[in-house]
mmCIF file with all atom_site columns, C-alpha atoms in Angstrom:
data_model
loop_
_atom_site.group_PDB
_atom_site.id
_atom_site.type_symbol
_atom_site.label_atom_id
_atom_site.label_alt_id
_atom_site.label_comp_id
_atom_site.label_asym_id
_atom_site.label_entity_id
_atom_site.label_seq_id
_atom_site.pdbx_PDB_ins_code
_atom_site.Cartn_x
_atom_site.Cartn_y
_atom_site.Cartn_z
_atom_site.occupancy
_atom_site.B_iso_or_equiv
_atom_site.pdbx_formal_charge
_atom_site.auth_seq_id
_atom_site.auth_comp_id
_atom_site.auth_asym_id
_atom_site.auth_atom_id
_atom_site.pdbx_PDB_model_num
ATOM 1  C CA . ASP A 1 1  ? 9.755  25.117 21.863 1.00 0.00 ? 136 ASP A CA 1
ATOM 2  C CA . SER A 1 2  ? 8.365  22.436 24.260 1.00 0.00 ? 137 SER A CA 1
ATOM 3  C CA . SER A 1 3  ? 9.577  19.526 22.133 1.00 0.00 ? 138 SER A CA 1
ATOM 4  C CA . MET A 1 4  ? 11.313 16.570 23.760 1.00 0.00 ? 139 MET A CA 1
ATOM 5  C CA . HIS A 1 5  ? 14.133 14.260 22.832 1.00 0.00 ? 140 HIS A CA 1
ATOM 6  C CA . LEU A 1 6  ? 13.744 10.502 23.271 1.00 0.00 ? 141 LEU A CA 1
ATOM 7  C CA . THR A 1 7  ? 15.705 7.399  22.415 1.00 0.00 ? 142 THR A CA 1
ATOM 8  C CA . LEU A 1 8  ? 13.456 4.931  20.618 1.00 0.00 ? 143 LEU A CA 1
ATOM 9  C CA . HIS A 1 9  ? 13.958 1.524  19.065 1.00 0.00 ? 144 HIS A CA 1
ATOM 10 C CA . PRO A 1 10 ? 15.131 2.213  15.484 1.00 0.00 ? 145 PRO A CA 1
ATOM 11 C CA . ILE A 1 11 ? 11.876 0.822  14.053 1.00 0.00 ? 146 ILE A CA 1
ATOM 12 C CA . ASP A 1 12 ? 9.797  3.017  16.389 1.00 0.00 ? 147 ASP A CA 1
ATOM 13 C CA . ALA A 1 13 ? 11.965 6.026  15.499 1.00 0.00 ? 148 ALA A CA 1
ATOM 14 C CA . ALA A 1 14 ? 11.339 5.389  11.797 1.00 0.00 ? 149 ALA A CA 1
ATOM 15 C CA . LEU A 1 15 ? 7.587  5.126  12.436 1.00 0.00 ? 150 LEU A CA 1
ATOM 16 C CA . VAL A 1 16 ? 7.521  8.384  14.429 1.00 0.00 ? 151 VAL A CA 1
ATOM 17 C CA . ILE A 1 17 ? 9.409  10.177 11.658 1.00 0.00 ? 152 ILE A CA 1
ATOM 18 C CA . ALA A 1 18 ? 7.298  8.694  8.841  1.00 0.00 ? 153 ALA A CA 1
ATOM 19 C CA . SER A 1 19 ? 4.117  9.643  10.728 1.00 0.00 ? 154 SER A CA 1
ATOM 20 C CA . GLY A 1 20 ? 5.238  13.262 11.060 1.00 0.00 ? 155 GLY A CA 1
ATOM 21 C CA . TRP A 1 21 ? 5.530  13.201 14.861 1.00 0.00 ? 156 TRP A CA 1
ATOM 22 C CA . GLY A 1 22 ? 9.234  13.990 15.019 1.00 0.00 ? 157 GLY A CA 1
ATOM 23 C CA . GLU A 1 23 ? 12.603 14.089 13.338 1.00 0.00 ? 158 GLU A CA 1
ATOM 24 C CA . ARG A 1 24 ? 15.897 12.279 13.802 1.00 0.00 ? 159 ARG A CA 1
ATOM 25 C CA . HIS A 1 25 ? 18.549 14.294 15.601 1.00 0.00 ? 160 HIS A CA 1
ATOM 26 C CA . PRO A 1 26 ? 21.286 15.260 13.092 1.00 0.00 ? 161 PRO A CA 1
ATOM 27 C CA . LEU A 1 27 ? 23.941 13.491 15.191 1.00 0.00 ? 162 LEU A CA 1
ATOM 28 C CA . ALA A 1 28 ? 21.905 10.326 15.826 1.00 0.00 ? 163 ALA A CA 1
ATOM 29 C CA . GLY A 1 29 ? 23.911 7.282  14.820 1.00 0.00 ? 164 GLY A CA 1
ATOM 30 C CA . CYS A 1 30 ? 27.056 9.322  14.063 1.00 0.00 ? 165 CYS A CA 1
ATOM 31 C CA . ASN A 1 31 ? 30.506 8.461  15.352 1.00 0.00 ? 166 ASN A CA 1
ATOM 32 C CA . MET A 1 32 ? 33.313 10.815 16.250 1.00 0.00 ? 167 MET A CA 1
ATOM 33 C CA . HIS A 1 33 ? 36.761 9.651  17.270 1.00 0.00 ? 168 HIS A CA 1
ATOM 34 C CA . GLY A 1 34 ? 35.475 6.078  17.441 1.00 0.00 ? 169 GLY A CA 1
ATOM 35 C CA . LYS A 1 35 ? 32.617 6.894  19.824 1.00 0.00 ? 170 LYS A CA 1
ATOM 36 C CA . ARG A 1 36 ? 28.903 6.990  19.126 1.00 0.00 ? 171 ARG A CA 1
ATOM 37 C CA . LEU A 1 37 ? 27.617 10.513 19.734 1.00 0.00 ? 172 LEU A CA 1
ATOM 38 C CA . LEU A 1 38 ? 23.920 9.641  20.042 1.00 0.00 ? 173 LEU A CA 1
ATOM 39 C CA . PRO A 1 39 ? 21.965 6.416  19.558 1.00 0.00 ? 174 PRO A CA 1
ATOM 40 C CA . GLU A 1 40 ? 20.500 5.718  16.120 1.00 0.00 ? 175 GLU A CA 1
ATOM 41 C CA . GLY A 1 41 ? 16.964 6.081  17.490 1.00 0.00 ? 176 GLY A CA 1
ATOM 42 C CA . PHE A 1 42 ? 17.487 9.500  19.124 1.00 0.00 ? 177 PHE A CA 1
ATOM 43 C CA . VAL A 1 43 ? 14.618 11.706 17.914 1.00 0.00 ? 178 VAL A CA 1
ATOM 44 C CA . MET A 1 44 ? 12.997 15.018 18.671 1.00 0.00 ? 179 MET A CA 1
ATOM 45 C CA . VAL A 1 45 ? 9.283  14.486 19.225 1.00 0.00 ? 180 VAL A CA 1
ATOM 46 C CA . TYR A 1 46 ? 7.043  17.406 18.356 1.00 0.00 ? 181 TYR A CA 1
ATOM 47 C CA . THR A 1 47 ? 4.792  19.052 20.918 1.00 0.00 ? 182 THR A CA 1
ATOM 48 C CA . PRO A 1 48 ? 1.145  17.997 20.893 1.00 0.00 ? 183 PRO A CA 1
ATOM 49 C CA . GLN A 1 49 ? -0.968 20.830 19.509 1.00 0.00 ? 184 GLN A CA 1
ATOM 50 C CA . ASN A 1 50 ? -4.225 19.884 21.218 1.00 0.00 ? 185 ASN A CA 1
ATOM 51 C CA . ALA A 1 51 ? -5.600 17.563 23.885 1.00 0.00 ? 186 ALA A CA 1
ATOM 52 C CA . GLY A 1 52 ? -6.320 14.854 21.328 1.00 0.00 ? 187 GLY A CA 1
ATOM 53 C CA . GLU A 1 53 ? -2.642 14.588 20.372 1.00 0.00 ? 188 GLU A CA 1
ATOM 54 C CA . ILE A 1 54 ? -1.447 14.058 23.946 1.00 0.00 ? 189 ILE A CA 1
ATOM 55 C CA . SER A 1 55 ? -2.327 10.355 23.902 1.00 0.00 ? 190 SER A CA 1
ATOM 56 C CA . THR A 1 56 ? -0.217 9.835  20.759 1.00 0.00 ? 191 THR A CA 1
ATOM 57 C CA . VAL A 1 57 ? 2.783  11.566 22.305 1.00 0.00 ? 192 VAL A CA 1
ATOM 58 C CA . MET A 1 58 ? 2.330  9.540  25.492 1.00 0.00 ? 193 MET A CA 1
ATOM 59 C CA . GLU A 1 59 ? 2.452  6.313  23.440 1.00 0.00 ? 194 GLU A CA 1
ATOM 60 C CA . ILE A 1 60 ? 5.749  7.512  21.979 1.00 0.00 ? 195 ILE A CA 1
ATOM 61 C CA . VAL A 1 61 ? 7.051  8.255  25.495 1.00 0.00 ? 196 VAL A CA 1
ATOM 62 C CA . LYS A 1 62 ? 5.977  4.772  26.638 1.00 0.00 ? 197 LYS A CA 1
ATOM 63 C CA . ALA A 1 63 ? 7.817  3.208  23.700 1.00 0.00 ? 198 ALA A CA 1
ATOM 64 C CA . GLY A 1 64 ? 10.973 5.099  24.699 1.00 0.00 ? 199 GLY A CA 1
ATOM 65 C CA . ALA A 1 65 ? 10.673 4.038  28.338 1.00 0.00 ? 200 ALA A CA 1
ATOM 66 C CA . TRP A 1 66 ? 10.317 0.420  27.277 1.00 0.00 ? 201 TRP A CA 1
ATOM 67 C CA . TRP A 1 67 ? 13.265 0.555  24.874 1.00 0.00 ? 202 TRP A CA 1
ATOM 68 C CA . VAL A 1 68 ? 15.701 2.386  27.167 1.00 0.00 ? 203 VAL A CA 1
ATOM 69 C CA . GLY A 1 69 ? 14.677 1.042  30.557 1.00 0.00 ? 204 GLY A CA 1
ATOM 70 C CA . GLY A 1 70 ? 12.557 -2.022 29.918 1.00 0.00 ? 205 GLY A CA 1
ATOM 71 C CA . VAL A 1 71 ? 9.717  -0.362 31.808 1.00 0.00 ? 206 VAL A CA 1
ATOM 72 C CA . ASP A 1 72 ? 6.119  -0.877 30.718 1.00 0.00 ? 207 ASP A CA 1
ATOM 73 C CA . LEU A 1 73 ? 4.485  2.407  31.742 1.00 0.00 ? 208 LEU A CA 1
ATOM 74 C CA . GLY A 1 74 ? 1.077  0.881  31.103 1.00 0.00 ? 209 GLY A CA 1
ATOM 75 C CA . GLY A 1 75 ? 1.544  -1.665 33.875 1.00 0.00 ? 210 GLY A CA 1
ATOM 76 C CA . GLY A 1 76 ? 4.732  -0.614 35.628 1.00 0.00 ? 211 GLY A CA 1
ATOM 77 C CA . GLU A 1 77 ? 6.365  -4.023 35.076 1.00 0.00 ? 212 GLU A CA 1
ATOM 78 C CA . LYS A 1 78 ? 10.044 -4.520 34.370 1.00 0.00 ? 213 LYS A CA 1
ATOM 79 C CA . LYS A 1 79 ? 10.512 -6.480 31.143 1.00 0.00 ? 214 LYS A CA 1
ATOM 80 C CA . LYS A 1 80 ? 13.556 -8.193 29.786 1.00 0.00 ? 215 LYS A CA 1
ATOM 81 C CA . VAL A 1 81 ? 14.707 -6.400 26.693 1.00 0.00 ? 216 VAL A CA 1
ATOM 82 C CA . LEU A 1 82 ? 16.861 -7.995 24.025 1.00 0.00 ? 217 LEU A CA 1
ATOM 83 C CA . ARG A 1 83 ? 19.369 -5.542 22.614 1.00 0.00 ? 218 ARG A CA 1
#
């Protein structure tokens, strides 16, 4: 289906979902046997349908890279991330 799964900051995940660009994974934020199955911000991002939508999806990917790895894909800098 060409979709992708990303871990986003919970606020970014909510924005992606509210904007119709993805949906929360059913197991995101769930615990089983005392362990978190997937992070709260784990979402499936929909495939861009045309060239104009690619930039939006890339912004979502950049947000995920910053949240998970502290990497700014716009400038390649490592940032300190408060979690």
